[in-house]
């Protein structure tokens, strides 16, 4: 059974810092991995989707990497801004539904 | 068209009452999902509608929960005889294709259900 863990559970850093969020999973037989952002009252927004054949995806200041053999993905946020404050979740589809990590709550201090 | 919409945004009900939550997926999306997020918990899969095929109901926590999708578009999640442990944010998502493990899921803003 796939299990997804995100570390740390919460992170608070000053504006401008580069930071890394971690996601680990127990079953390396994955189809893809997605990173989402959750803002209070605004649902979930997909940030990046990495197919199992890819090693990384980039979108603006965000870079997500995937290492299936070690069961890990990282989300790198460059030059963090207060607007990046949100909860970041990773999710994997073993079938058609997603299995979710508990998320990392990120606070960027101005 | 527009993104996924859900209504109501907030629902407060008394224990034992029935509630209906509505989801309007993105036009043309054939796959529709319901998830639940309890306070301090991760998201939990509830049900998946895949085009005209039978839905995957494997995540429904009890027989008090049911869902339907009419005309391949709007979906309604019904919770009968609500209990306090049903309090959560209920999220709906849609994706373009059924039976696709590679499509991104697009989420609605959720319905916050509070059972008193």
PDB file of C-alpha atoms in Angstrom:
ATOM      1  CA  UNK A   1       0.000   0.000   0.000  1.00  0.00           C
ATOM      2  CA  UNK A   2       1.409   3.348  -1.038  1.00  0.00           C
ATOM      3  CA  UNK A   3       2.214   5.727   1.790  1.00  0.00           C
ATOM      4  CA  UNK A   4       3.274   9.322   1.282  1.00  0.00           C
ATOM      5  CA  UNK A   5       5.186  11.353   3.853  1.00  0.00           C
ATOM      6  CA  UNK A   6       6.064  15.023   3.751  1.00  0.00           C
ATOM      7  CA  UNK A   7       8.781  16.615   5.822  1.00  0.00           C
ATOM      8  CA  UNK A   8       8.806  19.107   7.416  1.00  0.00           C
ATOM      9  CA  UNK A   9       5.189  19.528   8.509  1.00  0.00           C
ATOM     10  CA  UNK A  10       5.742  23.262   8.829  1.00  0.00           C
ATOM     11  CA  UNK A  11       8.422  25.682   7.749  1.00  0.00           C
ATOM     12  CA  UNK A  12       8.885  29.393   8.382  1.00  0.00           C
ATOM     13  CA  UNK A  13      11.633  31.287   6.570  1.00  0.00           C
ATOM     14  CA  UNK A  14      12.477  34.910   5.757  1.00  0.00           C
ATOM     15  CA  UNK A  15      11.583  36.289   2.378  1.00  0.00           C
ATOM     16  CA  UNK A  16      14.183  35.746  -0.311  1.00  0.00           C
ATOM     17  CA  UNK A  17      15.503  32.405   0.878  1.00  0.00           C
ATOM     18  CA  UNK A  18      15.674  29.335  -1.312  1.00  0.00           C
ATOM     19  CA  UNK A  19      13.983  26.321   0.241  1.00  0.00           C
ATOM     20  CA  UNK A  20      13.323  22.639  -0.313  1.00  0.00           C
ATOM     21  CA  UNK A  21      10.221  20.665   0.577  1.00  0.00           C
ATOM     22  CA  UNK A  22      10.430  16.893   0.733  1.00  0.00           C
ATOM     23  CA  UNK A  23       8.046  14.132  -0.232  1.00  0.00           C
ATOM     24  CA  UNK A  24       8.774  10.437   0.199  1.00  0.00           C
ATOM     25  CA  UNK A  25       6.773   7.442  -0.918  1.00  0.00           C
ATOM     26  CA  UNK A  26       6.990   3.740  -0.171  1.00  0.00           C
ATOM     27  CA  UNK A  27       6.107   2.137  -3.522  1.00  0.00           C
ATOM     28  CA  UNK A  28       8.364   3.200  -6.378  1.00  0.00           C
ATOM     29  CA  UNK A  29       5.975   1.805  -9.028  1.00  0.00           C
ATOM     30  CA  UNK A  30       4.360   5.149  -9.700  1.00  0.00           C
ATOM     31  CA  UNK A  31       2.872   6.695 -12.820  1.00  0.00           C
ATOM     32  CA  UNK A  32       3.540  10.276 -11.885  1.00  0.00           C
ATOM     33  CA  UNK A  33       3.825  12.596  -8.920  1.00  0.00           C
ATOM     34  CA  UNK A  34       2.111  15.920  -8.491  1.00  0.00           C
ATOM     35  CA  UNK A  35       2.791  18.896  -6.286  1.00  0.00           C
ATOM     36  CA  UNK A  36      -0.173  21.029  -5.263  1.00  0.00           C
ATOM     37  CA  UNK A  37      -0.588  24.247  -3.373  1.00  0.00           C
ATOM     38  CA  UNK A  38      -3.492  24.767  -0.993  1.00  0.00           C
ATOM     39  CA  UNK A  39      -4.590  28.220   0.061  1.00  0.00           C
ATOM     40  CA  UNK A  40      -7.269  28.584   2.748  1.00  0.00           C
ATOM     41  CA  UNK A  41     -10.727  28.740   1.199  1.00  0.00           C
ATOM     42  CA  UNK A  42      -9.370  28.422  -2.327  1.00  0.00           C
ATOM     43  CA  UNK A  43      -9.038  24.694  -2.868  1.00  0.00           C
ATOM     44  CA  UNK A  44      -6.008  23.111  -4.463  1.00  0.00           C
ATOM     45  CA  UNK A  45      -3.895  24.331  -7.346  1.00  0.00           C
ATOM     46  CA  UNK A  46      -1.693  21.993  -9.330  1.00  0.00           C
ATOM     47  CA  UNK A  47       1.874  23.287  -9.472  1.00  0.00           C
ATOM     48  CA  UNK A  48       3.883  20.610 -11.216  1.00  0.00           C
ATOM     49  CA  UNK A  49       3.296  17.104 -12.511  1.00  0.00           C
ATOM     50  CA  UNK A  50       6.290  14.843 -13.077  1.00  0.00           C
ATOM     51  CA  UNK A  51       5.768  11.743 -15.166  1.00  0.00           C
ATOM     52  CA  UNK A  52       7.489   8.589 -13.967  1.00  0.00           C
ATOM     53  CA  UNK A  53       9.910   8.776 -16.906  1.00  0.00           C
ATOM     54  CA  UNK A  54      11.028  12.297 -15.989  1.00  0.00           C
ATOM     55  CA  UNK A  55      13.491  13.413 -13.366  1.00  0.00           C
ATOM     56  CA  UNK A  56      12.401  17.011 -12.963  1.00  0.00           C
ATOM     57  CA  UNK A  57       9.954  19.691 -13.980  1.00  0.00           C
ATOM     58  CA  UNK A  58      10.314  23.445 -13.742  1.00  0.00           C
ATOM     59  CA  UNK A  59       7.778  26.231 -13.620  1.00  0.00           C
ATOM     60  CA  UNK A  60       9.023  29.710 -12.895  1.00  0.00           C
ATOM     61  CA  UNK A  61      10.703  29.723  -9.481  1.00  0.00           C
ATOM     62  CA  UNK A  62       9.577  26.159  -8.789  1.00  0.00           C
ATOM     63  CA  UNK A  63      11.548  23.038  -9.594  1.00  0.00           C
ATOM     64  CA  UNK A  64      10.378  19.561  -8.709  1.00  0.00           C
ATOM     65  CA  UNK A  65      12.609  16.517  -8.900  1.00  0.00           C
ATOM     66  CA  UNK A  66      11.746  12.849  -8.804  1.00  0.00           C
ATOM     67  CA  UNK A  67      13.918   9.913  -7.802  1.00  0.00           C
ATOM     68  CA  UNK A  68      11.785   6.793  -8.057  1.00  0.00           C
ATOM     69  CA  UNK A  69      14.494   4.422  -6.901  1.00  0.00           C
ATOM     70  CA  UNK A  70      14.833   6.177  -3.580  1.00  0.00           C
ATOM     71  CA  UNK A  71      11.132   7.009  -3.317  1.00  0.00           C
ATOM     72  CA  UNK A  72      11.686  10.726  -3.055  1.00  0.00           C
ATOM     73  CA  UNK A  73      10.603  13.977  -4.630  1.00  0.00           C
ATOM     74  CA  UNK A  74      11.686  17.478  -3.724  1.00  0.00           C
ATOM     75  CA  UNK A  75      10.070  20.820  -4.479  1.00  0.00           C
ATOM     76  CA  UNK A  76      12.602  23.620  -4.694  1.00  0.00           C
ATOM     77  CA  UNK A  77      11.343  27.183  -4.343  1.00  0.00           C
ATOM     78  CA  UNK A  78      13.794  29.880  -5.349  1.00  0.00           C
ATOM     79  CA  UNK A  79      13.815  33.414  -3.963  1.00  0.00           C
ATOM     80  CA  UNK A  80      10.764  32.838  -1.768  1.00  0.00           C
ATOM     81  CA  UNK A  81       8.098  35.536  -1.491  1.00  0.00           C
ATOM     82  CA  UNK A  82       5.326  36.154   1.068  1.00  0.00           C
ATOM     83  CA  UNK A  83       2.826  35.115  -1.611  1.00  0.00           C
ATOM     84  CA  UNK A  84       4.344  31.632  -1.547  1.00  0.00           C
ATOM     85  CA  UNK A  85       2.885  31.107   1.908  1.00  0.00           C
ATOM     86  CA  UNK A  86       0.523  28.147   1.649  1.00  0.00           C
ATOM     87  CA  UNK A  87       0.362  24.449   2.334  1.00  0.00           C
ATOM     88  CA  UNK A  88       2.184  22.350  -0.237  1.00  0.00           C
ATOM     89  CA  UNK A  89       1.040  18.790  -0.876  1.00  0.00           C
ATOM     90  CA  UNK A  90       2.442  15.999  -2.957  1.00  0.00           C
ATOM     91  CA  UNK A  91       0.220  13.276  -4.352  1.00  0.00           C
ATOM     92  CA  UNK A  92       0.602  10.067  -6.331  1.00  0.00           C
ATOM     93  CA  UNK A  93      -1.950   8.084  -8.324  1.00  0.00           C
ATOM     94  CA  UNK A  94      -1.528   4.360  -7.734  1.00  0.00           C
ATOM     95  CA  UNK A  95      -4.775   3.944  -9.607  1.00  0.00           C
ATOM     96  CA  UNK A  96      -7.012   6.832 -10.631  1.00  0.00           C
ATOM     97  CA  UNK A  97      -7.419   8.397  -7.238  1.00  0.00           C
ATOM     98  CA  UNK A  98      -4.571  10.303  -5.630  1.00  0.00           C
ATOM     99  CA  UNK A  99      -2.800   9.273  -2.444  1.00  0.00           C
ATOM    100  CA  UNK A 100      -1.754  12.367  -0.549  1.00  0.00           C
ATOM    101  CA  UNK A 101       0.917  13.458   1.842  1.00  0.00           C
ATOM    102  CA  UNK A 102      -0.202  15.469   4.859  1.00  0.00           C
ATOM    103  CA  UNK A 103       1.452  18.595   3.474  1.00  0.00           C
ATOM    104  CA  UNK A 104       4.046  21.151   4.485  1.00  0.00           C
ATOM    105  CA  UNK A 105       2.702  24.445   5.788  1.00  0.00           C
ATOM    106  CA  UNK A 106       5.026  27.148   4.525  1.00  0.00           C
ATOM    107  CA  UNK A 107       5.179  30.655   5.939  1.00  0.00           C
ATOM    108  CA  UNK A 108       7.368  33.253   4.261  1.00  0.00           C
ATOM    109  CA  UNK A 109       8.069  36.183   6.555  1.00  0.00           C
ATOM    110  CA  UNK A 110       8.365  39.631   4.914  1.00  0.00           C
TER     111      UNK A 110
ATOM    112  CA  UNK B   1     -14.637  27.331 -19.544  1.00  0.00           C
ATOM    113  CA  UNK B   2     -14.421  28.249 -15.891  1.00  0.00           C
ATOM    114  CA  UNK B   3     -12.806  26.065 -13.277  1.00  0.00           C
ATOM    115  CA  UNK B   4     -14.442  23.517 -11.039  1.00  0.00           C
ATOM    116  CA  UNK B   5     -17.137  25.040  -8.857  1.00  0.00           C
ATOM    117  CA  UNK B   6     -18.687  23.695  -5.696  1.00  0.00           C
ATOM    118  CA  UNK B   7     -21.709  24.697  -3.666  1.00  0.00           C
ATOM    119  CA  UNK B   8     -22.355  25.583  -0.979  1.00  0.00           C
ATOM    120  CA  UNK B   9     -19.003  26.920   0.141  1.00  0.00           C
ATOM    121  CA  UNK B  10     -19.989  26.385   3.761  1.00  0.00           C
ATOM    122  CA  UNK B  11     -22.644  24.172   5.291  1.00  0.00           C
ATOM    123  CA  UNK B  12     -23.549  23.906   8.942  1.00  0.00           C
ATOM    124  CA  UNK B  13     -25.981  21.182   9.856  1.00  0.00           C
ATOM    125  CA  UNK B  14     -27.255  19.347  12.887  1.00  0.00           C
ATOM    126  CA  UNK B  15     -26.316  15.786  13.655  1.00  0.00           C
ATOM    127  CA  UNK B  16     -28.715  13.370  12.004  1.00  0.00           C
ATOM    128  CA  UNK B  17     -29.675  15.629   9.113  1.00  0.00           C
ATOM    129  CA  UNK B  18     -28.983  14.820   5.471  1.00  0.00           C
ATOM    130  CA  UNK B  19     -26.821  17.116   3.332  1.00  0.00           C
ATOM    131  CA  UNK B  20     -26.155  17.437  -0.381  1.00  0.00           C
ATOM    132  CA  UNK B  21     -22.961  18.880  -1.803  1.00  0.00           C
ATOM    133  CA  UNK B  22     -22.737  19.897  -5.441  1.00  0.00           C
ATOM    134  CA  UNK B  23     -19.853  19.900  -7.897  1.00  0.00           C
ATOM    135  CA  UNK B  24     -19.746  21.413 -11.371  1.00  0.00           C
ATOM    136  CA  UNK B  25     -16.671  20.101 -13.182  1.00  0.00           C
ATOM    137  CA  UNK B  26     -14.811  21.800 -15.982  1.00  0.00           C
ATOM    138  CA  UNK B  27     -16.832  21.502 -19.170  1.00  0.00           C
ATOM    139  CA  UNK B  28     -15.779  18.501 -21.227  1.00  0.00           C
ATOM    140  CA  UNK B  29     -13.903  16.737 -18.415  1.00  0.00           C
ATOM    141  CA  UNK B  30     -14.922  13.115 -18.276  1.00  0.00           C
ATOM    142  CA  UNK B  31     -13.359  12.163 -14.946  1.00  0.00           C
ATOM    143  CA  UNK B  32     -14.664  13.509 -11.625  1.00  0.00           C
ATOM    144  CA  UNK B  33     -13.368  12.843  -8.124  1.00  0.00           C
ATOM    145  CA  UNK B  34     -14.529  13.554  -4.601  1.00  0.00           C
ATOM    146  CA  UNK B  35     -12.048  13.851  -1.717  1.00  0.00           C
ATOM    147  CA  UNK B  36     -12.423  14.704   1.943  1.00  0.00           C
ATOM    148  CA  UNK B  37      -9.979  16.641   4.096  1.00  0.00           C
ATOM    149  CA  UNK B  38     -10.534  16.482   7.814  1.00  0.00           C
ATOM    150  CA  UNK B  39      -8.948  19.059  10.122  1.00  0.00           C
ATOM    151  CA  UNK B  40      -5.244  18.384  10.439  1.00  0.00           C
ATOM    152  CA  UNK B  41      -5.459  15.367   8.149  1.00  0.00           C
ATOM    153  CA  UNK B  42      -4.449  14.704   4.592  1.00  0.00           C
ATOM    154  CA  UNK B  43      -6.880  14.316   1.753  1.00  0.00           C
ATOM    155  CA  UNK B  44      -8.884  11.126   1.595  1.00  0.00           C
ATOM    156  CA  UNK B  45     -10.263   9.726  -1.652  1.00  0.00           C
ATOM    157  CA  UNK B  46     -14.020   9.093  -1.632  1.00  0.00           C
ATOM    158  CA  UNK B  47     -15.333   8.302  -5.108  1.00  0.00           C
ATOM    159  CA  UNK B  48     -14.316   8.510  -8.758  1.00  0.00           C
ATOM    160  CA  UNK B  49     -16.600   8.836 -11.784  1.00  0.00           C
ATOM    161  CA  UNK B  50     -15.027   7.716 -15.040  1.00  0.00           C
ATOM    162  CA  UNK B  51     -17.073   8.654 -18.065  1.00  0.00           C
ATOM    163  CA  UNK B  52     -19.958   6.240 -18.596  1.00  0.00           C
ATOM    164  CA  UNK B  53     -18.400   3.417 -16.603  1.00  0.00           C
ATOM    165  CA  UNK B  54     -19.452   2.395 -13.129  1.00  0.00           C
ATOM    166  CA  UNK B  55     -17.962   4.704 -10.482  1.00  0.00           C
ATOM    167  CA  UNK B  56     -15.201   3.599  -8.156  1.00  0.00           C
ATOM    168  CA  UNK B  57     -16.835   3.889  -4.734  1.00  0.00           C
ATOM    169  CA  UNK B  58     -14.048   2.187  -2.829  1.00  0.00           C
ATOM    170  CA  UNK B  59     -13.257   5.260  -0.734  1.00  0.00           C
ATOM    171  CA  UNK B  60     -16.725   5.935   0.644  1.00  0.00           C
ATOM    172  CA  UNK B  61     -16.419   5.555   4.443  1.00  0.00           C
ATOM    173  CA  UNK B  62     -19.914   4.191   5.086  1.00  0.00           C
ATOM    174  CA  UNK B  63     -23.242   3.506   3.434  1.00  0.00           C
ATOM    175  CA  UNK B  64     -24.421   6.899   4.622  1.00  0.00           C
ATOM    176  CA  UNK B  65     -22.371   8.372   1.815  1.00  0.00           C
ATOM    177  CA  UNK B  66     -23.505   8.259  -1.797  1.00  0.00           C
ATOM    178  CA  UNK B  67     -22.821  10.206  -4.950  1.00  0.00           C
ATOM    179  CA  UNK B  68     -24.242  10.513  -8.395  1.00  0.00           C
ATOM    180  CA  UNK B  69     -23.242  12.224 -11.580  1.00  0.00           C
ATOM    181  CA  UNK B  70     -26.029  13.270 -13.886  1.00  0.00           C
ATOM    182  CA  UNK B  71     -25.533  13.583 -17.618  1.00  0.00           C
ATOM    183  CA  UNK B  72     -21.804  13.107 -17.262  1.00  0.00           C
ATOM    184  CA  UNK B  73     -21.465  16.563 -15.778  1.00  0.00           C
ATOM    185  CA  UNK B  74     -22.746  17.789 -12.405  1.00  0.00           C
ATOM    186  CA  UNK B  75     -22.171  15.558  -9.396  1.00  0.00           C
ATOM    187  CA  UNK B  76     -23.906  15.487  -6.033  1.00  0.00           C
ATOM    188  CA  UNK B  77     -22.412  13.959  -2.886  1.00  0.00           C
ATOM    189  CA  UNK B  78     -25.083  13.061  -0.336  1.00  0.00           C
ATOM    190  CA  UNK B  79     -24.405  12.316   3.305  1.00  0.00           C
ATOM    191  CA  UNK B  80     -27.327  10.860   5.191  1.00  0.00           C
ATOM    192  CA  UNK B  81     -27.805  11.057   8.964  1.00  0.00           C
ATOM    193  CA  UNK B  82     -24.699  13.210   9.361  1.00  0.00           C
ATOM    194  CA  UNK B  83     -22.360  12.581  12.274  1.00  0.00           C
ATOM    195  CA  UNK B  84     -19.874  14.955  13.880  1.00  0.00           C
ATOM    196  CA  UNK B  85     -16.990  12.988  12.397  1.00  0.00           C
ATOM    197  CA  UNK B  86     -18.304  13.899   8.946  1.00  0.00           C
ATOM    198  CA  UNK B  87     -17.151  17.484   9.557  1.00  0.00           C
ATOM    199  CA  UNK B  88     -14.496  18.204   6.945  1.00  0.00           C
ATOM    200  CA  UNK B  89     -13.795  20.054   3.727  1.00  0.00           C
ATOM    201  CA  UNK B  90     -15.170  18.122   0.777  1.00  0.00           C
ATOM    202  CA  UNK B  91     -13.222  18.709  -2.412  1.00  0.00           C
ATOM    203  CA  UNK B  92     -14.237  17.900  -5.944  1.00  0.00           C
ATOM    204  CA  UNK B  93     -11.824  17.583  -8.853  1.00  0.00           C
ATOM    205  CA  UNK B  94     -12.098  16.858 -12.538  1.00  0.00           C
ATOM    206  CA  UNK B  95      -9.656  15.815 -15.232  1.00  0.00           C
ATOM    207  CA  UNK B  96      -9.953  15.679 -18.984  1.00  0.00           C
ATOM    208  CA  UNK B  97      -9.909  11.957 -19.579  1.00  0.00           C
ATOM    209  CA  UNK B  98     -11.154   8.833 -17.900  1.00  0.00           C
ATOM    210  CA  UNK B  99      -8.735   6.019 -17.187  1.00  0.00           C
ATOM    211  CA  UNK B 100      -5.815   8.413 -17.345  1.00  0.00           C
ATOM    212  CA  UNK B 101      -3.133   8.287 -14.696  1.00  0.00           C
ATOM    213  CA  UNK B 102      -1.245  11.153 -16.278  1.00  0.00           C
ATOM    214  CA  UNK B 103      -3.793  13.958 -16.408  1.00  0.00           C
ATOM    215  CA  UNK B 104      -3.669  16.730 -13.851  1.00  0.00           C
ATOM    216  CA  UNK B 105      -6.672  16.963 -11.587  1.00  0.00           C
ATOM    217  CA  UNK B 106      -8.271  20.394 -11.267  1.00  0.00           C
ATOM    218  CA  UNK B 107      -9.816  21.116  -7.910  1.00  0.00           C
ATOM    219  CA  UNK B 108     -12.763  23.166  -6.808  1.00  0.00           C
ATOM    220  CA  UNK B 109     -12.635  25.444  -3.739  1.00  0.00           C
ATOM    221  CA  UNK B 110     -14.344  22.865  -1.571  1.00  0.00           C
ATOM    222  CA  UNK B 111     -17.366  22.776   0.714  1.00  0.00           C
ATOM    223  CA  UNK B 112     -16.678  23.134   4.424  1.00  0.00           C
ATOM    224  CA  UNK B 113     -19.167  20.941   6.266  1.00  0.00           C
ATOM    225  CA  UNK B 114     -19.693  21.407   9.982  1.00  0.00           C
ATOM    226  CA  UNK B 115     -21.922  18.979  11.837  1.00  0.00           C
ATOM    227  CA  UNK B 116     -23.018  20.255  15.223  1.00  0.00           C
TER     228      UNK B 116
END
